[in-house]
Structures are given as structure tokens and as C-alpha cells.
XYZ file of C-alpha atoms in Angstrom:
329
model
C -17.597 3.449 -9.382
C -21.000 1.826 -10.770
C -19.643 -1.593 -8.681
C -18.851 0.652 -5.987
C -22.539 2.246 -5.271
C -24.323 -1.009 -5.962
C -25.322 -0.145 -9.818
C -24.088 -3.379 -11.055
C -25.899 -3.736 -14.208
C -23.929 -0.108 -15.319
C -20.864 -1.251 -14.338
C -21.211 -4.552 -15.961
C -21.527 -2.793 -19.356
C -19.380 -0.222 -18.967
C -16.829 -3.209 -18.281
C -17.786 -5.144 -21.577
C -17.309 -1.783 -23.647
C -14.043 -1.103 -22.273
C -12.926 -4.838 -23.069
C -14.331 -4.783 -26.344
C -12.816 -1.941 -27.344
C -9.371 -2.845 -26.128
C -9.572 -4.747 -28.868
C -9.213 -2.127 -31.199
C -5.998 -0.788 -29.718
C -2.610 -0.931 -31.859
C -1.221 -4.612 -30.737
C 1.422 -3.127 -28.117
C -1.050 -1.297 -25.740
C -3.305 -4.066 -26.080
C -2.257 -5.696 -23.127
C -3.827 -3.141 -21.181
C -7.158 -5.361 -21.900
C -5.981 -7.630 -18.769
C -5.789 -4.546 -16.016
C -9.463 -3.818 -16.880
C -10.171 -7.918 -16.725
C -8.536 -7.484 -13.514
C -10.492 -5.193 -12.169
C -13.448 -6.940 -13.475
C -12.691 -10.270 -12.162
C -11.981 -9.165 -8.761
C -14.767 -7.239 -8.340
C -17.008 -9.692 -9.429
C -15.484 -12.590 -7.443
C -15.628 -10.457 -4.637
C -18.748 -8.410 -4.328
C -20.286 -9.786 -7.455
C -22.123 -13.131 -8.734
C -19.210 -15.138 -7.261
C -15.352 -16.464 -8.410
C -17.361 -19.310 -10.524
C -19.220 -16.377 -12.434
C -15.568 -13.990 -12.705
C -14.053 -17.284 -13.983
C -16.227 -17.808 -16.866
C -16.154 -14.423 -17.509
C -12.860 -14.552 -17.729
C -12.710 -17.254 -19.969
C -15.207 -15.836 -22.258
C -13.119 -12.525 -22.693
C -10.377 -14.924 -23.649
C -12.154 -16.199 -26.427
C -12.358 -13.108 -28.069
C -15.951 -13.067 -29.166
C -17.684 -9.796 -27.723
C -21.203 -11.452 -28.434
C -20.362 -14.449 -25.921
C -19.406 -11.591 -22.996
C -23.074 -10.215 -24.206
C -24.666 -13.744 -23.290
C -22.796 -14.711 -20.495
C -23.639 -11.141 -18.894
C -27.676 -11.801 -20.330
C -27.858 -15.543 -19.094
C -26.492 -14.135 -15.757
C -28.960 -11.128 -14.776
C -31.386 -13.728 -15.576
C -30.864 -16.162 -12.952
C -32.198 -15.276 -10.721
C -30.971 -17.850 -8.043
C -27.306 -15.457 -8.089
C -28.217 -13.097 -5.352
C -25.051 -14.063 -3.018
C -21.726 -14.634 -2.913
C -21.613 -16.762 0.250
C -24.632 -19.029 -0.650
C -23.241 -19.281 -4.153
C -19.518 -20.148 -2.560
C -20.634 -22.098 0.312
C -23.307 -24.416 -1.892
C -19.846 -25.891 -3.420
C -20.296 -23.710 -7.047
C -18.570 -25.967 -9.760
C -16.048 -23.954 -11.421
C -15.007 -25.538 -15.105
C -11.842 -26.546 -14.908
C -11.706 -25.731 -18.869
C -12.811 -22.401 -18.097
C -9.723 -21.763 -15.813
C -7.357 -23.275 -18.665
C -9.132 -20.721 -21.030
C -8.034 -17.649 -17.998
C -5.110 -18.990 -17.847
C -4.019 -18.927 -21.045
C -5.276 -15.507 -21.776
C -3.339 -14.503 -18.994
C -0.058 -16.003 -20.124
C -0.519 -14.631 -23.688
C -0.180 -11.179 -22.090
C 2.509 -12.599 -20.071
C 6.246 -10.787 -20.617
C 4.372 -8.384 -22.862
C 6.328 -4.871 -23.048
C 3.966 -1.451 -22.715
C 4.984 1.909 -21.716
C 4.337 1.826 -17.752
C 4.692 -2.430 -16.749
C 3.743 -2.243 -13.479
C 0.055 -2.115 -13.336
C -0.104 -4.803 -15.852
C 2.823 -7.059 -14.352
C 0.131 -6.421 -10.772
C -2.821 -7.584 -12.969
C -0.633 -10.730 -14.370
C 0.345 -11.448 -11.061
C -3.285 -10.958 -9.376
C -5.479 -13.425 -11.895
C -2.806 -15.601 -11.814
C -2.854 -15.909 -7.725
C -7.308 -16.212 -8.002
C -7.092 -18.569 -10.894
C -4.804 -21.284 -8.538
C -6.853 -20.627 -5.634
C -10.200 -21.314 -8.248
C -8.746 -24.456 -9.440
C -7.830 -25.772 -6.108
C -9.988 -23.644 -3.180
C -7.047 -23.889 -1.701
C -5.597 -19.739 -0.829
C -2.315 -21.925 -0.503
C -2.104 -21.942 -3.984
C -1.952 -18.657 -4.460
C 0.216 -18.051 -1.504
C 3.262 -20.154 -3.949
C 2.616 -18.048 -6.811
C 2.803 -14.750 -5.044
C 6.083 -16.222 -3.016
C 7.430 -16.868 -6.265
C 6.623 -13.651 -7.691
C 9.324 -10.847 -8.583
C 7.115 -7.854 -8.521
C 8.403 -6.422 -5.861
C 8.118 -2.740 -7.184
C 5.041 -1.954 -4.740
C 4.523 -4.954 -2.365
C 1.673 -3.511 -0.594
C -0.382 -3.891 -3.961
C 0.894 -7.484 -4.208
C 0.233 -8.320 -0.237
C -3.438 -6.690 -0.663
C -4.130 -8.791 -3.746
C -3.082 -12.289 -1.799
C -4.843 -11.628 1.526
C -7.674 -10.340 -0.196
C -8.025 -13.700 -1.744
C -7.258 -15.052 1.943
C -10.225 -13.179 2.959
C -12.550 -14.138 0.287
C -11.571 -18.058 1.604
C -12.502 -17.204 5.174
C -15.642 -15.189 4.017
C -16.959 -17.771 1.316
C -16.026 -20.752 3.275
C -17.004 -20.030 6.692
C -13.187 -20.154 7.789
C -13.616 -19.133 11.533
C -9.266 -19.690 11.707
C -7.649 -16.906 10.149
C -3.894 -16.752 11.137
C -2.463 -16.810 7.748
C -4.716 -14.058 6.400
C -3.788 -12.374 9.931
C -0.128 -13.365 9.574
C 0.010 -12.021 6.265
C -1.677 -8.717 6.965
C 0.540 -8.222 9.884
C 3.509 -8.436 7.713
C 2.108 -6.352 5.136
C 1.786 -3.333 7.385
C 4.180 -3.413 9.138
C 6.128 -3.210 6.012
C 3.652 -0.396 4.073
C 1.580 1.046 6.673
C 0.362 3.658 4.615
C -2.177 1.252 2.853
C -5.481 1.487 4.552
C -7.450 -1.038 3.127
C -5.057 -3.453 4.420
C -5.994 -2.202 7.835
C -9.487 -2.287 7.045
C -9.202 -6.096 6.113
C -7.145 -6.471 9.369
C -10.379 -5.021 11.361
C -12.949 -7.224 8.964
C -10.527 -10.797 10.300
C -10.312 -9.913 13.869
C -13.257 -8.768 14.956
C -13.394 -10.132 18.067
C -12.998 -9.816 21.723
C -10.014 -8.273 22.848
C -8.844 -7.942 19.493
C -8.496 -3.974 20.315
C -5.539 -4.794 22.067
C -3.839 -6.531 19.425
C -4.649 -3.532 16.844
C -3.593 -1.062 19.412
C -0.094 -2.760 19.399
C 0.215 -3.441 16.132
C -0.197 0.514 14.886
C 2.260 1.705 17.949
C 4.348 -0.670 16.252
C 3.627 0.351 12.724
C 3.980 4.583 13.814
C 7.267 2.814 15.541
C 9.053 1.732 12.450
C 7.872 4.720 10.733
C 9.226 7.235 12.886
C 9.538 10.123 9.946
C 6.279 9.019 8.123
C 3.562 11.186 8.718
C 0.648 8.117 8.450
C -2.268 10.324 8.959
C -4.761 7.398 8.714
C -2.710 5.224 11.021
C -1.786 7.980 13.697
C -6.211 8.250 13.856
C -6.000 4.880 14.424
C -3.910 5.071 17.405
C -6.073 8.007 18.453
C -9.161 6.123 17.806
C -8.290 3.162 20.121
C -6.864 5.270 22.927
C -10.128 6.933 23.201
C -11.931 4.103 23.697
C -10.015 4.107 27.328
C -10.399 7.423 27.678
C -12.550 7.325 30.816
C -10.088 9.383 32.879
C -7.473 12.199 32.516
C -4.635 9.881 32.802
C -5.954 9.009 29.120
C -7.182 11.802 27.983
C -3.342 13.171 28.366
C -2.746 10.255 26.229
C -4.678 11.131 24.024
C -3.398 14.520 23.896
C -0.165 13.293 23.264
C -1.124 11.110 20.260
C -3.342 14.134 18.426
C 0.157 16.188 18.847
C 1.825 13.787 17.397
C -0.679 13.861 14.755
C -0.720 17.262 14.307
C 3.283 17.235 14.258
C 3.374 19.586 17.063
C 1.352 22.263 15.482
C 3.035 22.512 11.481
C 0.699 20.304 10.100
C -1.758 21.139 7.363
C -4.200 18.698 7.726
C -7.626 19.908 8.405
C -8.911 16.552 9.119
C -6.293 16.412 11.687
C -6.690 19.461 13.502
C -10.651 19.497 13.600
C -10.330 15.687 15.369
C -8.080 17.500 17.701
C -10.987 20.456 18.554
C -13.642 17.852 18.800
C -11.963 16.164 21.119
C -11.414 19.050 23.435
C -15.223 20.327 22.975
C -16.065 16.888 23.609
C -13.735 16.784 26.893
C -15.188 20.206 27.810
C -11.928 22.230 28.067
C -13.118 24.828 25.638
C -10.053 27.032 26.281
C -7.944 24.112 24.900
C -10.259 23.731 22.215
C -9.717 27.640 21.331
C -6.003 27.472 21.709
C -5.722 24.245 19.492
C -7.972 26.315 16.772
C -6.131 29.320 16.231
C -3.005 26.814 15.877
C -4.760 25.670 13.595
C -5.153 28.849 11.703
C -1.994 29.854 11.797
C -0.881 26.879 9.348
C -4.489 26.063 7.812
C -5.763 30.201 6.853
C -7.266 28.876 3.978
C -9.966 26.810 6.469
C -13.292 27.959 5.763
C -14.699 25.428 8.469
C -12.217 26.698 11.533
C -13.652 30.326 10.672
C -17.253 29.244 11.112
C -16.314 27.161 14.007
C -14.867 30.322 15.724
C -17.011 32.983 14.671
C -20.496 31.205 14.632
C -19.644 27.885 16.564
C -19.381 26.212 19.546
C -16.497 28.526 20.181
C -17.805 31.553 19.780
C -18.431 32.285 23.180
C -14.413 31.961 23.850
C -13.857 35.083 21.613
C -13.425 38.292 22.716
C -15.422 40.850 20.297
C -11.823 42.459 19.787
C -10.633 39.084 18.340
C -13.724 37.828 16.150
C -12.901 41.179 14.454
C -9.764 40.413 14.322
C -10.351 37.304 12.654
């Protein structure tokens, strides 16, 4: 969460701790050290001092010594030349190719380790494995034939977000302007899991770009399409979101009508994010008594709304309710 807000000198040594001290767990959880050098390296390649920086890293958490992490970590805040990513990628970084047999090797040693839940740490395997090819050759290929290869196919979403966010970091880093595979990949991906929004997101953030609109518009009909008994909250506000950017008539606005039913599944739903979209977009339309109607729907399955109360008894609704009903109410 430090990472996340921007405090990366917290997060940094919160990190080291946590790796430190996984070194004081009894030998069979102690493979659990790689999941928080996953998140670590990731992180840090991504949003941090660079992939040469998380691959040193790496490689000094593979050593073992908790003094050399302290070093690495003090020789870095003091360079001051580290302030981005992209310069740092683009000026052609070196990466030590014996620092990426050092990662590698610390990943292998946890490699077909047993622990009481696998999966997260077969993910984390399977994720600095993928960034370690693509370090050694720069090549997101690379990492495309490891996670081809892979058999974790307990949650492919994870797996598909973990590749094309390395094919995003390539296009990013390198100045890539052609992005089919990444686009290819994260096509696939949701059409398969749509439930995972960041693989949206990263769909928005590689085809951002004239009439690319379209192509999203299509892609979540197609995606609510082969999800027919899915409720997809985030994607069904997608498809709302893109059909009112067309809503400069009625013939849309009906559209859109249609798709915030849908989201609302016809009135049982008991999301409040849902049905306050659904008000705003009748206020916003100016058909207050649809607005009204829409609201107390809303109460009949939400009662618990604080917001929808306000909104009726003190908002821009207020002036649809009869004294006899804000009473009731």
C-alpha cells in the first residue's frame, strides 16, 4: 500500500523486513519468501527504479545476506540519476547477466516446494520466472514460451495478467508504438475471465487511440455475451459507459436504459453502485419521474441505503415526493 500511494522509501523497508524475516520461518513455509519477492520485484520493475534495479534486488535476496538488501536499497536512494523508469529502460540499462543466474536460481530452489495453499507460490514461480527471460533477452517473447509452457492453469487470469503485464512494460519502456500481441493476448484473456478488471484497464492503457471505442465497445458485448449468467458489474459499466458516450439522442438513451436494466438485473440487484449510476443518469437526462421510480426500486432491495434516503428526502428528488410519502419513508 506504501508502493501504492507513492511512499516508496516505507514500502521499500517494510519489504526488506518481511524478507528478512522469512528467514526465520520453519523450512516448509519458507517458500513463502518468493510471493513477497514477487511482489517486490514487480512492483519495482514496474513503477519502481526499473527491471535492472528489481533484478539485482532479486539477486541480492538470493544471496541470503540481509546487510547486502540494506546496501543495495542505501546505494539506490542515493543515486540520484534513478528518477524514471522509461529513461532508465530506454537509455539501454545493463542488466548483469550474473545477477539473473543468481534470480534464477533462487527461484528454482523454491521450485516444486510443497506448502499448505501452492497456488500463490506456484503464480510467484511462474511470474519471476516469465520477467527474468524477458530481462535476459528484452525480448516479452521469452516469456511468452515459459508461460505457454506453464501448467498453472488453476486461475489463468492471474497467469494472463502477469504475461501481458510484462508485454506492457516492453511497449511502455521501449517505446513499442505496435502492440498486437499485448492486444491479442488481453483479448483472449477476457474473453476467457472477464471479471478481472485490471486486465481491462491495461486493454484501455494499449489502445488508446482513435476509434479504439469501437473496438472496446465490441469486445465487452462480447465478453457480457459469453457470460450470459455472470453478473460482471464492472464490465456491464463498461458497456454503459461507452453507450453514453453516443448518447446524444433518445434512440440511445433507450439504449442505455436497456444496458443499466441489465445491470440492475431487472430490479433484484443489490448493488448500490449500480442503482445510483442508474438515478444519475435519469437526473442527468432530466426525466425526474424515472429517476424517482428507479429509486424506490431501489429501496425495495437496497433498505439498508443510507445515500438513496438522503437522495429522496433532502436531494435532488425531493421535490418528486409527496409530503404523505417522505413520511412514509
Amino acid at each position: 500500500m506504501h508502493a501504492r500511494v507513492g511512499d516508496w522509501s516505507s514500502a521499500r523497508k517494510v519489504w526488506a523486513n518481511a524478507v528478512v524475516r522469512a528467514q526465520e520461518m520453519p523450512e516448509t513455509e519458507r517458500v513463502w519468501k518468493i510471493v513477497l519477492c514477487k511482489s517486490w520485484f514487480v512492483l519495482e520493475a514496474t513503477h519502481g527504479w526499473g527491471l535492472a534495479a528489481a533484478v539485482e534486488l532479486l539477486a541480492c535476496v538470493a544471496g541470503g545476506d540481509s546487510s547486502a538488501i540494506q546496501k543495495f536499497l542505501e546505494a539506490k536512494s542515493a543515486d540520484t540519476t534513478q528518477t524514471s523508469i522509461h529513461k532508465e529502460e530506454t537509455t539501454q540499462t545493463r542488466i548483469v547477466l550474473a545477477d539473473i543466474e543468481q534470480a534464477q536460481q533462487l527461484v528454482a530452489d523454491c521450485t516444486g516446494t510443497h506448502c499448505a495453499d501452492p497456488d500463490e507460490v506456484h503464480l510467484a514461480i511462474l511470474t519471476l520466472r516469465m520477467w527474468l527471460a524477458y530481462a535476459a533477452h528484452m525480448d516479452p517473447h521469452a516469456a511468452d514460451s515459459i508461460h505457454d509452457q506453464s501448467s498453472f492453469t488453476k486461475v489463468p487470469a492471474l497467469s494472463a495478467l502477469a504475461i501481458c503485464s510484462i508485454h506492457l512494460h516492453h511497449a511502455r519502456t521501449r517505446r513499442v508504438h505496435c502492440t498486437s500481441d499485448l492486444r491479442a493476448r488481453v483479448h483472449r484473456a477476457l474473453l476467457a475471465d472477464p471479471h478481472t478488471t485490471p486486465l481491462w484497464e491495461m486493454l484501455f492503457a494499449c489502445t488508446a487511440s482513435r476509434g479504439s471505442e469501437l473496438t472496446h465497445a465490441r469486445l465487452v458485448a462480447t465478453a457480457l455475451a459469453a457470460h450470459p449468467a455472470d453478473t460482471l458489474p464492472d464490465v456491464r459499466m463498461l458497456a454503459v459507459y461507452f453507450a453514453l458516450r453516443k448518447s446524444v439522442n433518445h434512440n440511445y438513451a433507450s439504449h442505455v436504459r436497456y444496458l443499466l436494466r441489465r445491470a440492475t438485473r431487472n430490479g433484484s440487484s443489490q448493488s448500490l453502485y449500480m442503482w445510483m449510476a442508474y438515478i444519475a443518469f435519469e437526473l442527468k437526462f432530466g426525466t425526474t419521474g424515472r429517476a424517482k421510480r428507479v429509486l424506490l426500486a431501489a429501496l425495495r432491495v437496497c433498505p439498508w441505503a443510507k445515500s438513496l434516503y438522503l437522495l429522496a428526502l433532502g436531494g435532488q428528488l425531493a421535490s418528486e415526493f409527496s409530503a404523505q410519502e417522505s413520511q412514509a419513508l
